[in-house]
Every structure is written in structure tokens, then in C-alpha cells.
């Protein structure tokens, strides 16, 4: 058997921490530039529904990252029994608050609450998660205002490590309106570091393995550990692992095992590059959320 030299090449590990730091630095510089005399510094509001859930943990993380980006943080927790009308009143009030430049509505919401309807009440500049219908529509129409931070993170990681999507085949696995679809649309944008040929796969895709093998770049947004192996990933493909599955594991210092969609040991020596989980897409996503907040601040002041 003839040895294949390409198969022996190590797989690059695309860490996100350094890129995240660069994004924070750019974000604080942007905020400093947008701060006009007499203008209050930016404030990011975050709404969670229900006490004591994972969203309160997210809010603590968001508070830390906001402080790092010089953004004031305004968390609020609504009772788990909140109705759609009260939730929408809260969203509307923050949308109209001139001291707030960005609003995050934590999701999924408890059963019976309509997330898309509530978040779509935000003006697009303040919808820093980029998940309201106007932002999604604008992205599809090649006129983005706020793009979901997780989609930006995938694209930024590729660019940071010198891989331009232009003209390449990109397979996005997952079609949720908050992750998979905006990611695919971002790679499809004309210019703007998009210009890729994009395929979206999902749980109903026929012969997913064959579809995956067409990807020079794979962006996996599923939440299914072990989905990607060398059996369905093309040799030398670039794999951006957005998937994040957490399970309790008392043997770990954090008490939690975090897994992506890729089987890293199977892809080692096969793929060109792989983003680790944790430490790949995650930190870049949070940094981009703060960058979106700075963007909202600039846009609301007409300085962008
Ligand atoms: P979601 O709403 O559950 O969507 C998952 C998508 O994966 C769906 O489109 C689903 O297809 C598809 N899917 C499920 N099983 C599949 C399979 N066996 N083969 C192919 N496709 C399959 O989840 P989400 O909110 O989009 O998030 C996706 C993942 O990204 C999750 O693991 C989440 O934790 C992670 N995430 C990470 C970050 C980060 O910063 N790292 C940020 C956000 C999300 P159908 O549409 O047919 O059901």
C-alpha cells in the first residue's frame, strides 16, 4: 500500500482565545471613538426568564465579558410565569431606552412564549444577537445590520487562520434560524469575506455523509458529539465545530464535560484544521457579541 503523505500531516488546532482578545481590543477602541462628550457609555441589557436556570449563569458570563469590553451590563430576570404581553412590554421598554445600545433575550424561552415575536420588537441595531426577523431578512437580502455572533465567529476563525471562503464549497450542518441559517447566509454574502458556494444540511438530509464529503469547509451547528469523523469529512477539509453538548461529569474540575460535533481523534491527521471544544468558536462568539454591541452603539449615534 502506498502511504498518502497528506494523511500524515497534523491537523491544525484553531484556538479562539487570541482572536477573541483581538476582537475585544478592537471593540474597546471602537467604543472609545464613538463616545462623544456628554454621551453615556454603552449599556447592554440581557433578559432571562426564570430564576436559577442556566441563563443566570450566562448572564454572569456576559457581565464579565461586557466589563472587559468597557460595556455596562444591565441584567433582568423575569419570573418563569411571565406572559407574552409582559415579556413584550419589557423588550419594548428596553428598545425605547436611549441609554441601552443592545438587548439580548435569552432563549429558548419557556413553553408558551414566542421568542421570535418578542425579539423582533427590537430595532435591528439593538438586536445584538441578530436573531430578530428584520436582521435575518436583511442578511438574506445582502444588507446585514446585526449578524449573530456565532456566525461571525465561524467566519472570523477561518479568516484569522488564513482561509478565505470565497469560491469554496461550504457545508453548514444545522438549519436553526438562530445558528445554522444565519451562518449559511453570512458565507453566501457577496464580497464581505463571503462568496462561498453554500450547502445547508439537516436531520432530514438524505445521505448526509455524501453531502458532508463535498465540503472544503464544514461548519457543524448540530449538538451531536461524534457526528463528524474521517468517514464523512473530506481529507484536508477545514472543520469549524460550533456544536456544544454539555453533560455532567463529576470527575472533571468544572463538573461538566463539553463536547463538539467532531470526533477530534478520528479527524486528527485527516482534516486540515479543527476548532477545539471548548476554546474554539465559543470565546470568539462572546467577543463578537460585544463587538455587535459596539456596532449598535455606533449605529445609534450615526457614527458608523
Ligand atoms: P438546534 O436548534 O437544536 O438545531 C440543531 C440543528 O441540527 C437542526 O437544524 C437539526 O435539524 C440539525 N440536526 C440534528 N441532528 C442532526 C443529524 N443527525 N444530522 C444532521 N443534522 C442534524 O440547535 P442550535 O440552537 O441551532 O445550536 C446548534 C449547536 O450549536 C448546539 O450544540 C448549540 O449548543 C451550539 N451553539 C454553540 C455556540 C457557541 O458559541 N459555540 C453558540 C450557539 C449555539 P432539523 O432542523 O431537521 O431538526
mmCIF file of C-alpha atoms and ligand atoms in Angstrom:
data_model
loop_
_atom_site.group_PDB
_atom_site.id
_atom_site.type_symbol
_atom_site.label_atom_id
_atom_site.label_comp_id
_atom_site.label_asym_id
_atom_site.label_seq_id
_atom_site.Cartn_x
_atom_site.Cartn_y
_atom_site.Cartn_z
ATOM 1 C CA UNK A 1 0.000 0.000 0.000
ATOM 2 C CA UNK A 2 1.316 3.450 -0.946
ATOM 3 C CA UNK A 3 1.468 5.835 2.008
ATOM 4 C CA UNK A 4 -0.507 9.008 1.459
ATOM 5 C CA UNK A 5 1.662 11.923 2.670
ATOM 6 C CA UNK A 6 -1.361 14.220 3.052
ATOM 7 C CA UNK A 7 -2.896 11.806 5.538
ATOM 8 C CA UNK A 8 0.191 12.107 7.739
ATOM 9 C CA UNK A 9 0.027 15.907 8.064
ATOM 10 C CA UNK A 10 -1.021 17.006 11.515
ATOM 11 C CA UNK A 11 -4.367 18.735 11.859
ATOM 12 C CA UNK A 12 -4.049 22.372 12.904
ATOM 13 C CA UNK A 13 -5.837 23.246 16.122
ATOM 14 C CA UNK A 14 -7.632 26.539 15.622
ATOM 15 C CA UNK A 15 -7.880 28.047 19.092
ATOM 16 C CA UNK A 16 -10.186 31.041 19.509
ATOM 17 C CA UNK A 17 -8.668 32.774 22.518
ATOM 18 C CA UNK A 18 -6.132 35.003 20.775
ATOM 19 C CA UNK A 19 -8.622 36.070 18.128
ATOM 20 C CA UNK A 20 -11.171 36.815 20.859
ATOM 21 C CA UNK A 21 -8.612 39.088 22.581
ATOM 22 C CA UNK A 22 -8.043 40.944 19.307
ATOM 23 C CA UNK A 23 -11.806 41.444 18.919
ATOM 24 C CA UNK A 24 -12.058 42.841 22.485
ATOM 25 C CA UNK A 25 -9.223 45.276 21.755
ATOM 26 C CA UNK A 26 -10.885 46.474 18.549
ATOM 27 C CA UNK A 27 -14.236 46.720 20.360
ATOM 28 C CA UNK A 28 -12.953 48.915 23.187
ATOM 29 C CA UNK A 29 -11.191 51.161 20.646
ATOM 30 C CA UNK A 30 -14.433 51.489 18.661
ATOM 31 C CA UNK A 31 -16.379 52.375 21.793
ATOM 32 C CA UNK A 32 -13.818 54.983 22.797
ATOM 33 C CA UNK A 33 -14.104 56.545 19.332
ATOM 34 C CA UNK A 34 -17.915 56.566 19.442
ATOM 35 C CA UNK A 35 -18.028 58.151 22.904
ATOM 36 C CA UNK A 36 -18.974 61.761 22.262
ATOM 37 C CA UNK A 37 -18.804 64.407 25.003
ATOM 38 C CA UNK A 38 -21.901 64.081 27.162
ATOM 39 C CA UNK A 39 -22.827 60.692 25.668
ATOM 40 C CA UNK A 40 -23.281 57.869 28.167
ATOM 41 C CA UNK A 41 -21.100 54.777 27.629
ATOM 42 C CA UNK A 42 -22.804 51.770 26.010
ATOM 43 C CA UNK A 43 -25.148 49.582 28.022
ATOM 44 C CA UNK A 44 -26.049 46.006 27.152
ATOM 45 C CA UNK A 45 -29.298 44.624 28.566
ATOM 46 C CA UNK A 46 -29.943 40.925 28.989
ATOM 47 C CA UNK A 47 -33.348 39.426 29.738
ATOM 48 C CA UNK A 48 -33.646 35.933 31.206
ATOM 49 C CA UNK A 49 -36.923 34.222 32.028
ATOM 50 C CA UNK A 50 -36.919 32.106 35.192
ATOM 51 C CA UNK A 51 -34.674 32.275 38.269
ATOM 52 C CA UNK A 52 -31.805 29.879 38.835
ATOM 53 C CA UNK A 53 -31.663 28.364 35.347
ATOM 54 C CA UNK A 54 -28.625 28.168 33.064
ATOM 55 C CA UNK A 55 -29.445 31.629 31.721
ATOM 56 C CA UNK A 56 -28.489 33.218 35.025
ATOM 57 C CA UNK A 57 -25.066 31.583 34.573
ATOM 58 C CA UNK A 58 -24.902 33.002 31.027
ATOM 59 C CA UNK A 59 -25.759 36.427 32.413
ATOM 60 C CA UNK A 60 -22.863 36.219 34.854
ATOM 61 C CA UNK A 61 -20.533 35.313 31.976
ATOM 62 C CA UNK A 62 -21.944 38.101 29.823
ATOM 63 C CA UNK A 63 -21.428 40.583 32.681
ATOM 64 C CA UNK A 64 -17.731 39.640 32.874
ATOM 65 C CA UNK A 65 -17.196 39.907 29.130
ATOM 66 C CA UNK A 66 -19.088 43.195 28.930
ATOM 67 C CA UNK A 67 -16.847 44.656 31.640
ATOM 68 C CA UNK A 68 -13.823 43.525 29.647
ATOM 69 C CA UNK A 69 -15.152 45.400 26.594
ATOM 70 C CA UNK A 70 -15.966 48.541 28.682
ATOM 71 C CA UNK A 71 -19.699 47.981 28.266
ATOM 72 C CA UNK A 72 -22.093 48.442 31.197
ATOM 73 C CA UNK A 73 -24.345 45.452 31.797
ATOM 74 C CA UNK A 74 -27.997 45.523 32.754
ATOM 75 C CA UNK A 75 -29.371 42.059 33.588
ATOM 76 C CA UNK A 76 -33.015 41.388 34.328
ATOM 77 C CA UNK A 77 -34.736 38.178 35.291
ATOM 78 C CA UNK A 78 -38.461 37.823 34.667
ATOM 79 C CA UNK A 79 -40.461 35.218 36.584
ATOM 80 C CA UNK A 80 -40.928 31.851 34.863
ATOM 81 C CA UNK A 81 -44.670 32.550 34.860
ATOM 82 C CA UNK A 82 -44.320 35.735 32.792
ATOM 83 C CA UNK A 83 -46.817 36.071 29.941
ATOM 84 C CA UNK A 84 -46.106 37.052 26.344
ATOM 85 C CA UNK A 85 -47.574 40.524 26.855
ATOM 86 C CA UNK A 86 -45.376 41.370 29.865
ATOM 87 C CA UNK A 87 -42.328 39.951 28.108
ATOM 88 C CA UNK A 88 -43.002 42.126 25.084
ATOM 89 C CA UNK A 89 -43.527 45.177 27.305
ATOM 90 C CA UNK A 90 -40.080 44.579 28.795
ATOM 91 C CA UNK A 91 -38.478 44.217 25.348
ATOM 92 C CA UNK A 92 -40.247 47.353 24.088
ATOM 93 C CA UNK A 93 -39.165 49.360 27.131
ATOM 94 C CA UNK A 94 -35.511 48.437 26.566
ATOM 95 C CA UNK A 95 -35.818 49.148 22.864
ATOM 96 C CA UNK A 96 -37.014 52.646 23.704
ATOM 97 C CA UNK A 97 -34.436 53.257 26.430
ATOM 98 C CA UNK A 98 -31.852 55.627 24.894
ATOM 99 C CA UNK A 99 -29.171 54.517 27.370
ATOM 100 C CA UNK A 100 -29.295 50.918 26.087
ATOM 101 C CA UNK A 101 -27.483 50.062 22.845
ATOM 102 C CA UNK A 102 -28.053 46.320 22.787
ATOM 103 C CA UNK A 103 -30.565 43.806 24.115
ATOM 104 C CA UNK A 104 -30.208 40.029 24.446
ATOM 105 C CA UNK A 105 -33.242 37.860 25.071
ATOM 106 C CA UNK A 106 -32.007 34.522 26.413
ATOM 107 C CA UNK A 107 -33.537 31.528 24.669
ATOM 108 C CA UNK A 108 -35.115 29.030 24.438
ATOM 109 C CA UNK A 109 -37.988 30.565 26.354
ATOM 110 C CA UNK A 110 -40.374 28.509 28.495
ATOM 111 C CA UNK A 111 -43.164 26.774 26.609
ATOM 112 C CA UNK A 112 -45.921 29.146 25.546
ATOM 113 C CA UNK A 113 -43.681 32.176 24.944
ATOM 114 C CA UNK A 114 -42.900 33.231 21.376
ATOM 115 C CA UNK A 115 -39.212 34.128 21.189
ATOM 116 C CA UNK A 116 -39.140 35.345 17.599
ATOM 117 C CA UNK A 117 -42.150 37.588 18.090
ATOM 118 C CA UNK A 118 -40.657 39.151 21.226
ATOM 119 C CA UNK A 119 -37.115 39.648 19.946
ATOM 120 C CA UNK A 120 -38.373 41.027 16.640
ATOM 121 C CA UNK A 121 -39.771 44.037 18.527
ATOM 122 C CA UNK A 122 -36.228 45.333 18.851
ATOM 123 C CA UNK A 123 -34.946 47.764 16.260
ATOM 124 C CA UNK A 124 -32.286 45.874 14.260
ATOM 125 C CA UNK A 125 -29.370 47.917 15.637
ATOM 126 C CA UNK A 126 -30.245 46.917 19.215
ATOM 127 C CA UNK A 127 -30.880 43.257 18.371
ATOM 128 C CA UNK A 128 -27.217 42.425 19.043
ATOM 129 C CA UNK A 129 -27.856 38.678 18.779
ATOM 130 C CA UNK A 130 -29.007 39.337 15.210
ATOM 131 C CA UNK A 131 -31.904 36.920 15.574
ATOM 132 C CA UNK A 132 -34.977 39.115 15.020
ATOM 133 C CA UNK A 133 -36.845 38.729 11.733
ATOM 134 C CA UNK A 134 -35.630 42.047 10.378
ATOM 135 C CA UNK A 135 -31.978 41.160 10.936
ATOM 136 C CA UNK A 136 -32.409 37.715 9.413
ATOM 137 C CA UNK A 137 -34.225 39.204 6.415
ATOM 138 C CA UNK A 138 -31.619 41.911 5.947
ATOM 139 C CA UNK A 139 -28.857 39.306 5.995
ATOM 140 C CA UNK A 140 -30.700 37.268 3.361
ATOM 141 C CA UNK A 141 -31.091 40.454 1.299
ATOM 142 C CA UNK A 142 -27.312 41.142 1.420
ATOM 143 C CA UNK A 143 -27.892 44.184 3.660
ATOM 144 C CA UNK A 144 -26.862 42.968 7.115
ATOM 145 C CA UNK A 145 -27.269 45.153 10.189
ATOM 146 C CA UNK A 146 -26.510 42.798 13.087
ATOM 147 C CA UNK A 147 -25.326 39.265 12.288
ATOM 148 C CA UNK A 148 -25.460 36.550 15.001
ATOM 149 C CA UNK A 149 -22.145 36.464 16.848
ATOM 150 C CA UNK A 150 -21.818 32.709 16.411
ATOM 151 C CA UNK A 151 -21.997 33.056 12.615
ATOM 152 C CA UNK A 152 -19.379 35.831 12.685
ATOM 153 C CA UNK A 153 -17.185 33.625 14.887
ATOM 154 C CA UNK A 154 -17.047 30.822 12.302
ATOM 155 C CA UNK A 155 -16.158 33.225 9.526
ATOM 156 C CA UNK A 156 -13.623 35.127 11.649
ATOM 157 C CA UNK A 157 -11.824 31.944 12.689
ATOM 158 C CA UNK A 158 -11.359 30.925 9.053
ATOM 159 C CA UNK A 159 -10.052 34.369 8.088
ATOM 160 C CA UNK A 160 -7.832 34.587 11.153
ATOM 161 C CA UNK A 161 -6.145 31.338 10.155
ATOM 162 C CA UNK A 162 -5.779 32.462 6.531
ATOM 163 C CA UNK A 163 -8.611 30.555 4.846
ATOM 164 C CA UNK A 164 -10.857 32.708 2.655
ATOM 165 C CA UNK A 165 -14.277 31.181 1.947
ATOM 166 C CA UNK A 166 -14.524 32.868 -1.471
ATOM 167 C CA UNK A 167 -15.339 30.319 -4.182
ATOM 168 C CA UNK A 168 -15.054 27.331 -1.818
ATOM 169 C CA UNK A 169 -17.744 24.792 -1.047
ATOM 170 C CA UNK A 170 -19.004 25.289 2.499
ATOM 171 C CA UNK A 171 -21.331 22.752 4.091
ATOM 172 C CA UNK A 172 -23.261 24.124 7.074
ATOM 173 C CA UNK A 173 -24.877 21.360 9.117
ATOM 174 C CA UNK A 174 -27.901 22.634 11.045
ATOM 175 C CA UNK A 175 -30.696 24.948 9.901
ATOM 176 C CA UNK A 176 -31.919 26.697 13.036
ATOM 177 C CA UNK A 177 -32.897 30.315 12.450
ATOM 178 C CA UNK A 178 -30.500 31.453 15.172
ATOM 179 C CA UNK A 179 -27.349 29.497 14.236
ATOM 180 C CA UNK A 180 -27.315 27.367 11.053
ATOM 181 C CA UNK A 181 -29.309 29.592 8.688
ATOM 182 C CA UNK A 182 -27.571 32.914 9.523
ATOM 183 C CA UNK A 183 -24.192 31.158 9.300
ATOM 184 C CA UNK A 184 -25.029 29.877 5.825
ATOM 185 C CA UNK A 185 -26.304 33.316 4.762
ATOM 186 C CA UNK A 186 -23.133 35.002 6.014
ATOM 187 C CA UNK A 187 -20.944 32.741 3.877
ATOM 188 C CA UNK A 188 -23.209 33.448 0.926
ATOM 189 C CA UNK A 189 -22.931 37.245 1.147
ATOM 190 C CA UNK A 190 -21.493 38.985 -1.862
ATOM 191 C CA UNK A 191 -17.992 40.182 -1.053
ATOM 192 C CA UNK A 192 -17.592 40.832 2.679
ATOM 193 C CA UNK A 193 -15.463 37.708 3.005
ATOM 194 C CA UNK A 194 -18.398 35.565 1.860
ATOM 195 C CA UNK A 195 -18.797 34.487 -1.776
ATOM 196 C CA UNK A 196 -18.783 30.783 -0.888
ATOM 197 C CA UNK A 197 -20.881 28.063 -2.517
ATOM 198 C CA UNK A 198 -23.068 27.016 0.395
ATOM 199 C CA UNK A 199 -24.995 23.837 1.148
ATOM 200 C CA UNK A 200 -27.198 23.540 4.235
ATOM 201 C CA UNK A 201 -27.691 20.034 5.639
ATOM 202 C CA UNK A 202 -30.004 18.976 8.476
ATOM 203 C CA UNK A 203 -31.573 15.973 10.143
ATOM 204 C CA UNK A 204 -33.689 15.169 7.094
ATOM 205 C CA UNK A 205 -30.829 15.358 4.588
ATOM 206 C CA UNK A 206 -30.588 12.200 2.530
ATOM 207 C CA UNK A 207 -27.152 10.588 2.635
ATOM 208 C CA UNK A 208 -25.641 13.223 4.920
ATOM 209 C CA UNK A 209 -22.205 11.612 4.656
ATOM 210 C CA UNK A 210 -22.041 12.230 0.894
ATOM 211 C CA UNK A 211 -23.155 15.824 1.374
ATOM 212 C CA UNK A 212 -20.525 16.360 4.071
ATOM 213 C CA UNK A 213 -17.785 14.972 1.869
ATOM 214 C CA UNK A 214 -18.413 17.764 -0.659
ATOM 215 C CA UNK A 215 -17.351 20.395 1.895
ATOM 216 C CA UNK A 216 -13.930 22.014 1.634
ATOM 217 C CA UNK A 217 -15.141 23.809 4.749
ATOM 218 C CA UNK A 218 -17.615 22.255 7.199
ATOM 219 C CA UNK A 219 -19.407 24.352 9.800
ATOM 220 C CA UNK A 220 -21.161 21.978 12.152
ATOM 221 C CA UNK A 221 -24.057 23.520 14.107
ATOM 222 C CA UNK A 222 -25.867 20.454 15.423
ATOM 223 C CA UNK A 223 -25.116 19.451 19.018
ATOM 224 C CA UNK A 224 -24.390 15.793 18.371
ATOM 225 C CA UNK A 225 -20.990 14.557 19.608
ATOM 226 C CA UNK A 226 -19.203 12.219 17.201
ATOM 227 C CA UNK A 227 -21.197 13.335 14.139
ATOM 228 C CA UNK A 228 -18.069 14.194 12.124
ATOM 229 C CA UNK A 229 -15.375 11.592 11.564
ATOM 230 C CA UNK A 230 -12.898 10.812 8.810
ATOM 231 C CA UNK A 231 -15.613 8.579 7.330
ATOM 232 C CA UNK A 232 -17.719 11.592 6.300
ATOM 233 C CA UNK A 233 -15.264 14.516 6.202
ATOM 234 C CA UNK A 234 -13.158 15.051 3.071
ATOM 235 C CA UNK A 235 -9.441 14.736 3.571
ATOM 236 C CA UNK A 236 -7.834 18.174 4.157
ATOM 237 C CA UNK A 237 -11.205 19.833 4.894
ATOM 238 C CA UNK A 238 -11.364 22.703 7.390
ATOM 239 C CA UNK A 239 -13.777 21.900 10.215
ATOM 240 C CA UNK A 240 -15.344 24.606 12.358
ATOM 241 C CA UNK A 241 -17.121 22.943 15.249
ATOM 242 C CA UNK A 242 -19.961 25.127 16.529
ATOM 243 C CA UNK A 243 -21.801 22.263 18.238
ATOM 244 C CA UNK A 244 -21.695 22.269 22.002
ATOM 245 C CA UNK A 245 -23.087 19.474 24.140
ATOM 246 C CA UNK A 246 -22.616 19.629 27.905
ATOM 247 C CA UNK A 247 -23.045 16.672 30.227
ATOM 248 C CA UNK A 248 -22.470 16.412 33.927
ATOM 249 C CA UNK A 249 -19.122 14.793 34.779
ATOM 250 C CA UNK A 250 -18.135 14.907 38.464
ATOM 251 C CA UNK A 251 -14.621 13.634 37.607
ATOM 252 C CA UNK A 252 -13.793 16.981 35.948
ATOM 253 C CA UNK A 253 -12.759 20.090 37.899
ATOM 254 C CA UNK A 254 -15.645 22.011 36.305
ATOM 255 C CA UNK A 255 -18.069 19.120 36.871
ATOM 256 C CA UNK A 256 -19.063 19.354 33.214
ATOM 257 C CA UNK A 257 -17.945 17.630 30.022
ATOM 258 C CA UNK A 258 -18.166 19.867 26.940
ATOM 259 C CA UNK A 259 -18.173 18.215 23.524
ATOM 260 C CA UNK A 260 -18.395 19.452 19.989
ATOM 261 C CA UNK A 261 -19.825 17.622 16.982
ATOM 262 C CA UNK A 262 -16.442 16.444 15.716
ATOM 263 C CA UNK A 263 -14.632 13.318 16.787
ATOM 264 C CA UNK A 264 -11.266 15.049 17.203
ATOM 265 C CA UNK A 265 -9.173 11.888 17.397
ATOM 266 C CA UNK A 266 -10.722 10.479 14.219
ATOM 267 C CA UNK A 267 -10.054 13.742 12.344
ATOM 268 C CA UNK A 268 -6.506 14.135 13.641
ATOM 269 C CA UNK A 269 -4.087 13.795 10.711
ATOM 270 C CA UNK A 270 -7.029 13.842 8.291
ATOM 271 C CA UNK A 271 -8.650 17.281 8.363
ATOM 272 C CA UNK A 272 -6.515 20.372 7.633
ATOM 273 C CA UNK A 273 -7.785 22.136 10.726
ATOM 274 C CA UNK A 274 -10.312 21.734 13.512
ATOM 275 C CA UNK A 275 -11.585 24.170 16.131
ATOM 276 C CA UNK A 276 -11.440 22.631 19.634
ATOM 277 C CA UNK A 277 -14.406 22.434 22.008
ATOM 278 C CA UNK A 278 -14.131 24.173 24.376
ATOM 279 C CA UNK A 279 -11.805 27.004 23.342
ATOM 280 C CA UNK A 280 -12.563 27.386 19.631
ATOM 281 C CA UNK A 281 -15.790 29.010 18.460
ATOM 282 C CA UNK A 282 -17.071 29.799 21.983
ATOM 283 C CA UNK A 283 -14.705 32.625 23.047
ATOM 284 C CA UNK A 284 -14.885 34.244 19.603
ATOM 285 C CA UNK A 285 -18.689 34.164 19.758
ATOM 286 C CA UNK A 286 -18.820 36.018 23.085
ATOM 287 C CA UNK A 287 -16.255 38.557 21.891
ATOM 288 C CA UNK A 288 -18.336 39.144 18.753
ATOM 289 C CA UNK A 289 -21.434 39.689 20.842
ATOM 290 C CA UNK A 290 -19.624 42.595 22.485
ATOM 291 C CA UNK A 291 -18.462 43.793 19.050
ATOM 292 C CA UNK A 292 -22.117 43.771 17.944
ATOM 293 C CA UNK A 293 -22.948 45.872 20.982
ATOM 294 C CA UNK A 294 -20.277 48.392 19.934
ATOM 295 C CA UNK A 295 -21.753 48.329 16.444
ATOM 296 C CA UNK A 296 -25.212 49.060 17.877
ATOM 297 C CA UNK A 297 -23.719 51.951 19.842
ATOM 298 C CA UNK A 298 -22.073 53.362 16.707
ATOM 299 C CA UNK A 299 -25.162 52.904 14.546
ATOM 300 C CA UNK A 300 -27.472 54.520 17.093
ATOM 301 C CA UNK A 301 -25.167 57.533 17.237
ATOM 302 C CA UNK A 302 -24.876 57.630 13.464
ATOM 303 C CA UNK A 303 -21.120 57.216 13.727
ATOM 304 C CA UNK A 304 -20.812 54.006 11.720
HETATM 305 P P1 LIG B 1 -30.971 23.367 17.269
HETATM 306 O O1 LIG B 1 -31.986 24.430 17.177
HETATM 307 O O2 LIG B 1 -31.247 22.138 18.064
HETATM 308 O O3 LIG B 1 -30.620 22.925 15.772
HETATM 309 C C1 LIG B 1 -29.847 21.798 15.504
HETATM 310 C C2 LIG B 1 -29.819 21.571 14.022
HETATM 311 O O4 LIG B 1 -29.097 20.360 13.790
HETATM 312 C C3 LIG B 1 -31.198 21.378 13.388
HETATM 313 O O5 LIG B 1 -31.269 22.083 12.170
HETATM 314 C C4 LIG B 1 -31.287 19.882 13.153
HETATM 315 O O6 LIG B 1 -32.027 19.523 12.009
HETATM 316 C C5 LIG B 1 -29.843 19.518 12.920
HETATM 317 N N1 LIG B 1 -29.570 18.123 13.239
HETATM 318 C C6 LIG B 1 -29.941 17.425 14.343
HETATM 319 N N2 LIG B 1 -29.499 16.151 14.284
HETATM 320 C C7 LIG B 1 -28.859 16.041 13.091
HETATM 321 C C8 LIG B 1 -28.203 14.997 12.449
HETATM 322 N N3 LIG B 1 -28.103 13.787 12.990
HETATM 323 N N4 LIG B 1 -27.662 15.231 11.251
HETATM 324 C C9 LIG B 1 -27.744 16.454 10.663
HETATM 325 N N5 LIG B 1 -28.345 17.492 11.237
HETATM 326 C C10 LIG B 1 -28.912 17.294 12.431
HETATM 327 O O7 LIG B 1 -29.614 23.944 17.840
HETATM 328 P P2 LIG B 1 -28.970 25.405 17.614
HETATM 329 O O8 LIG B 1 -29.514 26.362 18.573
HETATM 330 O O9 LIG B 1 -29.019 25.716 16.168
HETATM 331 O O10 LIG B 1 -27.463 25.121 18.053
HETATM 332 C C11 LIG B 1 -26.687 24.164 17.349
HETATM 333 C C12 LIG B 1 -25.474 23.784 18.179
HETATM 334 O O11 LIG B 1 -24.629 24.926 18.292
HETATM 335 C C13 LIG B 1 -25.809 23.374 19.617
HETATM 336 O O12 LIG B 1 -24.946 22.344 20.000
HETATM 337 C C14 LIG B 1 -25.513 24.628 20.428
HETATM 338 O O13 LIG B 1 -25.170 24.334 21.767
HETATM 339 C C15 LIG B 1 -24.323 25.155 19.665
HETATM 340 N N6 LIG B 1 -24.069 26.586 19.831
HETATM 341 C C16 LIG B 1 -22.793 26.938 20.120
HETATM 342 C C17 LIG B 1 -22.463 28.267 20.265
HETATM 343 C C18 LIG B 1 -21.049 28.632 20.562
HETATM 344 O O14 LIG B 1 -20.780 29.789 20.890
HETATM 345 N N7 LIG B 1 -20.109 27.700 20.470
HETATM 346 C C19 LIG B 1 -23.457 29.251 20.126
HETATM 347 C C20 LIG B 1 -24.752 28.863 19.794
HETATM 348 C C21 LIG B 1 -25.045 27.517 19.636
HETATM 349 P P3 LIG B 1 -33.625 19.766 11.913
HETATM 350 O O15 LIG B 1 -33.792 21.218 11.623
HETATM 351 O O16 LIG B 1 -34.047 18.895 10.802
HETATM 352 O O17 LIG B 1 -34.196 19.368 13.247
#
